Coordinates of C-alpha atoms in Angstrom, one line a residue:
M17 CA -19.7 -1.0 10.9
K18 CA -21.0 0.7 7.8
N19 CA -19.1 4.0 7.2
I20 CA -15.5 3.9 6.1
A21 CA -13.2 6.9 5.5
V22 CA -10.1 6.4 3.4
I23 CA -7.3 9.0 3.5
G24 CA -5.3 9.2 0.3
A25 CA -6.6 8.7 -3.2
G26 CA -3.4 7.2 -4.7
T27 CA -2.9 3.7 -5.9
M28 CA -3.6 2.0 -2.5
G29 CA -6.2 4.5 -1.3
N30 CA -8.4 4.3 -4.4
G31 CA -8.0 0.5 -4.4
I32 CA -9.1 0.3 -0.7
A33 CA -12.1 2.6 -1.4
H34 CA -13.1 0.6 -4.4
T35 CA -13.0 -2.7 -2.4
F36 CA -15.1 -1.4 0.5
A37 CA -17.6 0.4 -1.9
Q38 CA -18.0 -2.7 -4.0
K39 CA -19.0 -4.6 -0.8
G40 CA -21.7 -2.2 0.0
F41 CA -20.0 0.1 2.5
T42 CA -20.4 3.9 2.4
V43 CA -16.9 5.3 1.6
C44 CA -15.6 8.8 2.1
L45 CA -12.4 9.1 -0.1
I46 CA -10.3 11.9 1.3
D47 CA -7.3 13.7 -0.3
I48 CA -6.1 17.3 -0.1
S49 CA -5.6 17.3 -3.8
E50 CA -8.6 17.6 -6.2
K51 CA -6.5 16.2 -9.0
S52 CA -5.5 13.2 -6.9
I53 CA -9.2 12.5 -6.2
E54 CA -10.0 12.9 -9.9
R55 CA -7.2 10.5 -10.8
G56 CA -8.3 8.1 -8.1
M57 CA -11.9 8.0 -9.2
N58 CA -10.9 7.6 -12.8
T59 CA -8.8 4.6 -11.8
I60 CA -11.7 3.1 -9.9
V61 CA -14.0 3.5 -13.0
S62 CA -11.4 2.0 -15.2
N63 CA -10.9 -1.0 -12.9
L64 CA -14.6 -1.5 -12.7
D65 CA -14.9 -1.4 -16.5
R66 CA -12.2 -4.0 -16.7
M67 CA -14.1 -6.2 -14.3
I68 CA -17.3 -5.8 -16.4
A69 CA -15.3 -6.8 -19.5
K70 CA -14.2 -10.0 -17.7
G71 CA -17.8 -10.8 -16.7
S72 CA -17.0 -10.6 -12.9
I73 CA -19.5 -7.7 -12.3
T74 CA -22.4 -6.0 -14.0
E75 CA -23.1 -2.4 -15.0
A76 CA -25.5 -2.2 -12.1
D77 CA -22.6 -3.3 -9.7
K78 CA -20.4 -0.6 -11.2
K79 CA -23.1 2.0 -10.7
A80 CA -23.7 1.0 -7.1
T81 CA -20.0 1.0 -6.3
I82 CA -19.5 4.5 -7.6
E83 CA -22.6 5.7 -5.8
N84 CA -21.1 4.4 -2.5
I85 CA -18.1 6.7 -2.7
I86 CA -18.2 10.3 -1.6
T87 CA -15.1 12.5 -2.1
Y88 CA -13.7 15.1 0.3
T89 CA -10.6 17.4 0.4
D90 CA -11.1 18.1 4.1
V91 CA -10.3 15.4 6.6
K92 CA -12.6 16.7 9.3
D93 CA -15.6 16.7 7.0
G94 CA -14.7 13.3 5.6
V95 CA -14.4 11.4 8.9
V96 CA -17.3 13.0 10.8
N97 CA -19.5 9.8 10.4
A98 CA -16.8 7.2 10.1
D99 CA -16.8 4.0 12.0
L100 CA -13.3 3.1 10.6
V101 CA -10.6 5.3 9.1
V102 CA -8.0 3.7 6.9
E103 CA -5.0 5.9 6.2
A104 CA -3.3 5.2 2.9
A105 CA -1.0 8.2 2.5
T106 CA 2.6 8.2 1.3
E107 CA 5.0 5.9 3.2
N108 CA 6.5 8.8 5.3
I109 CA 6.5 8.6 9.1
N110 CA 6.1 12.4 9.7
L111 CA 3.2 12.6 7.3
K112 CA 1.5 9.7 9.0
L113 CA 2.1 11.0 12.5
N114 CA 0.5 14.3 11.5
I115 CA -2.5 12.6 10.0
F116 CA -3.1 10.5 13.1
K117 CA -2.7 13.5 15.4
E118 CA -5.4 15.2 13.4
L119 CA -7.6 12.1 13.4
S120 CA -7.2 11.8 17.2
A121 CA -8.5 15.4 17.5
V122 CA -11.4 15.2 15.1
C123 CA -12.7 11.6 15.3
K124 CA -14.9 10.2 18.0
E125 CA -13.0 8.2 20.7
N126 CA -14.5 4.9 19.6
V127 CA -13.5 5.2 15.9
I128 CA -11.0 2.5 14.8
L129 CA -7.9 4.1 13.2
A130 CA -6.1 1.9 10.7
S131 CA -2.9 2.4 8.7
N132 CA -2.1 0.8 5.4
T133 CA 1.6 1.3 6.1
S134 CA 3.8 -1.4 4.7
S135 CA 6.6 -1.0 7.2
I136 CA 6.2 1.8 9.7
S137 CA 5.6 1.0 13.4
I138 CA 1.9 0.9 14.4
T139 CA 3.0 1.4 18.0
Q140 CA 4.8 4.6 17.0
I141 CA 1.8 5.8 15.0
A142 CA -0.5 5.0 17.9
S143 CA 1.7 7.0 20.3
V144 CA 0.2 10.3 19.0
V145 CA -3.4 9.1 19.4
T146 CA -5.8 9.3 22.3
N147 CA -6.9 5.7 23.1
P148 CA -4.0 4.0 21.3
E149 CA -5.7 0.6 21.7
R150 CA -7.9 1.5 18.7
V151 CA -5.0 1.9 16.3
I152 CA -4.1 -1.1 14.0
G153 CA -2.4 -1.9 10.8
M154 CA -4.4 -3.0 7.7
H155 CA -1.7 -3.6 5.1
F156 CA -3.6 -4.4 1.8
M157 CA -1.7 -5.7 -1.2
N158 CA -1.6 -4.1 -4.6
P159 CA -3.9 -4.3 -6.6
V160 CA -6.3 -4.2 -3.7
P161 CA -9.5 -5.3 -5.5
I162 CA -7.7 -8.5 -6.6
M163 CA -5.2 -9.5 -4.0
K164 CA -6.6 -11.6 -1.2
L165 CA -4.1 -10.9 1.6
V166 CA -4.5 -8.3 4.3
E167 CA -1.6 -8.2 6.8
I168 CA -3.2 -7.2 10.2
I169 CA -0.6 -5.6 12.4
R170 CA -1.2 -5.3 16.2
G171 CA 0.6 -2.4 17.8
Y172 CA 1.9 -2.7 21.4
N173 CA -1.5 -1.3 22.7
T174 CA -3.9 -2.6 20.1
S175 CA -6.8 -4.3 21.9
D176 CA -8.1 -7.8 21.3
E177 CA -11.5 -6.3 20.4
V178 CA -10.2 -4.0 17.7
T179 CA -8.1 -6.8 16.3
K180 CA -11.1 -9.2 16.1
T181 CA -13.3 -6.5 14.6
I182 CA -10.7 -5.8 11.8
M183 CA -10.1 -9.5 11.2
D184 CA -13.8 -10.1 10.8
L185 CA -14.2 -7.0 8.6
S186 CA -11.4 -8.2 6.3
I187 CA -13.2 -11.5 5.8
K188 CA -16.4 -9.6 4.9
L189 CA -14.4 -7.9 2.2
G190 CA -13.5 -11.3 0.7
K191 CA -9.9 -11.1 2.0
T192 CA -7.7 -13.4 4.0
P193 CA -6.5 -11.5 7.1
T194 CA -3.3 -12.7 8.6
E195 CA -2.3 -11.3 12.1
V196 CA 1.4 -10.3 12.6
N197 CA 3.3 -8.5 15.3
D198 CA 4.7 -4.9 15.0
Y199 CA 8.3 -5.1 13.8
P200 CA 9.8 -3.2 11.0
G201 CA 8.6 -4.5 7.6
F202 CA 6.2 -6.8 9.4
V203 CA 6.2 -10.2 7.5
A204 CA 5.5 -9.3 3.8
N205 CA 8.2 -6.7 3.3
R206 CA 10.7 -8.1 5.8
I207 CA 11.0 -11.0 3.4
L208 CA 10.2 -9.4 0.1
M209 CA 12.4 -6.2 0.2
P210 CA 15.7 -8.0 1.0
M211 CA 15.0 -10.2 -2.0
I212 CA 14.4 -7.2 -4.3
N213 CA 17.4 -5.4 -2.8
E214 CA 19.6 -8.5 -3.4
S215 CA 18.3 -8.6 -7.0
I216 CA 19.4 -5.0 -7.5
E217 CA 22.8 -5.8 -5.9
T218 CA 23.1 -8.7 -8.4
L219 CA 22.5 -6.3 -11.3
Y220 CA 24.8 -3.7 -9.7
N221 CA 27.6 -6.2 -9.4
G222 CA 27.3 -7.3 -13.0
V223 CA 26.3 -10.9 -12.3
A224 CA 23.5 -10.7 -14.8
G225 CA 21.2 -8.3 -16.7
V226 CA 17.7 -7.1 -15.9
Q227 CA 15.8 -9.6 -18.0
E228 CA 18.2 -12.5 -17.0
I229 CA 17.6 -11.9 -13.3
D230 CA 13.9 -11.7 -13.7
T231 CA 13.8 -14.8 -15.9
V232 CA 15.7 -16.9 -13.4
M233 CA 13.3 -15.9 -10.6
K234 CA 10.2 -16.4 -12.8
L235 CA 11.1 -19.7 -14.4
G236 CA 13.3 -21.1 -11.6
M237 CA 11.4 -20.0 -8.6
A238 CA 7.8 -19.9 -10.1
H239 CA 7.4 -16.2 -9.3
P240 CA 4.6 -14.6 -11.4
M241 CA 6.8 -11.5 -11.8
G242 CA 10.5 -11.0 -11.6
P243 CA 11.9 -9.0 -8.6
L244 CA 13.1 -6.1 -10.7
Q245 CA 9.8 -5.8 -12.6
L246 CA 8.0 -6.0 -9.2
A247 CA 10.2 -3.3 -7.8
D248 CA 9.2 -1.1 -10.8
F249 CA 5.6 -1.9 -10.1
I250 CA 5.8 -1.1 -6.4
G251 CA 7.8 2.0 -7.0
L252 CA 11.5 2.3 -6.4
D253 CA 11.0 5.2 -4.0
V254 CA 8.6 3.0 -2.0
C255 CA 11.1 0.1 -1.9
L256 CA 13.8 2.5 -0.7
S257 CA 11.6 3.9 2.0
I258 CA 10.7 0.5 3.3
L259 CA 14.4 -0.6 3.3
N260 CA 15.4 2.5 5.2
V261 CA 12.7 1.8 7.8
M262 CA 14.0 -1.7 8.3
Y263 CA 17.6 -0.6 8.3
D264 CA 16.9 2.1 10.9
G265 CA 14.8 -0.3 12.9
F266 CA 17.1 -3.3 13.1
K267 CA 20.5 -1.5 12.5
N268 CA 21.4 -4.6 10.5
P269 CA 23.5 -4.0 7.3
K270 CA 21.6 -6.7 5.4
Y271 CA 18.7 -4.2 5.1
A272 CA 20.9 -1.4 3.8
P273 CA 19.6 -0.3 0.3
C274 CA 21.8 -0.9 -2.7
P275 CA 23.6 2.3 -3.9
L276 CA 22.1 1.7 -7.4
L277 CA 18.6 1.8 -5.9
V278 CA 19.4 5.1 -4.1
N279 CA 20.8 6.7 -7.2
M280 CA 17.8 5.7 -9.3
V281 CA 15.4 7.2 -6.9
M282 CA 17.5 10.4 -6.7
A283 CA 17.4 10.5 -10.5
G284 CA 13.6 10.2 -10.6
K285 CA 13.7 6.7 -12.1
L286 CA 10.9 5.3 -10.0
G287 CA 9.5 2.5 -12.2
V288 CA 6.1 2.4 -13.8
K289 CA 4.8 5.6 -12.3
S290 CA 7.7 7.7 -13.7
G291 CA 7.8 5.8 -17.0
E292 CA 11.2 4.3 -16.4
G293 CA 12.9 2.1 -13.8
F294 CA 14.7 -1.1 -14.6
Y295 CA 12.4 -1.3 -17.6
D296 CA 11.2 1.4 -20.1
Y297 CA 7.4 2.0 -19.8
S298 CA 7.1 4.8 -22.4
E299 CA 5.4 2.5 -24.9
S300 CA 4.0 -0.3 -22.7
K301 CA 3.5 -1.1 -19.0
K302 CA 4.3 -4.8 -19.5
A303 CA 8.0 -4.6 -18.9
E304 CA 8.9 -5.6 -22.4
K305 CA 11.8 -3.2 -22.9
V306 CA 14.8 -2.9 -20.6
A307 CA 15.7 0.7 -19.7
K308 CA 18.4 2.2 -21.8
M309 CA 20.9 2.5 -19.0
F310 CA 20.8 -1.3 -18.5
S311 CA 20.5 -2.4 -22.1

């Protein structure tokens, strides 16, 4: 396996492309938006420069990584030689189903099709694909070049051979693959998102303020980042989407998103990417200033 196609040049997509390219794979980074591709490539360059500054790679490593990435705005052109396609588009079921329908039509029948989804059913995604046994989940963690975990999700029909291939491939990337079964939220978000949601409920109910909640979890539970800051980092819209998937999947009220989270997303307060969430990021991305509505 040498040729990798990555669909989506956003935060996760460019991180996945960076990681494969740095390990010597030929990567086709695909996005329908030229601007998204430009932003994605700029992010990769910035992250590589940061790694050079830390002494973890050389200028030659950076050059080789960039040369391993080819960009496309057409899916068919980008996947023509792919051995593996990793979809890293927005966490929207209809969008993902449409992408996988297209991949099923344009990719060779033996190409492994993976989704970086953080919560959506791999079995459902595979239902629109010819040879559904080749569909699997590869849930990378953000930031992809740094985080070691890859959650490997087997759909109902995913074959043992495909699972082993992706587990072995993840190890070659320097990651630690962990196999899980296909239920809403898998493991990572089934545990993480209720914690974030409960933190938002705690704020919503006036138990404590933003910094106080994050301080308790950082100092009391040894979390590297408080749950409200983490929610901002992930994106409040992404958190809401994942909670809705779990709520719809389990029909259990414990997964129902907090009304405060819903309102913030509707108001466009999405966290770091919008400049404001629970914290104000207009001057710094280090969550040093609580957003005005919570201060």
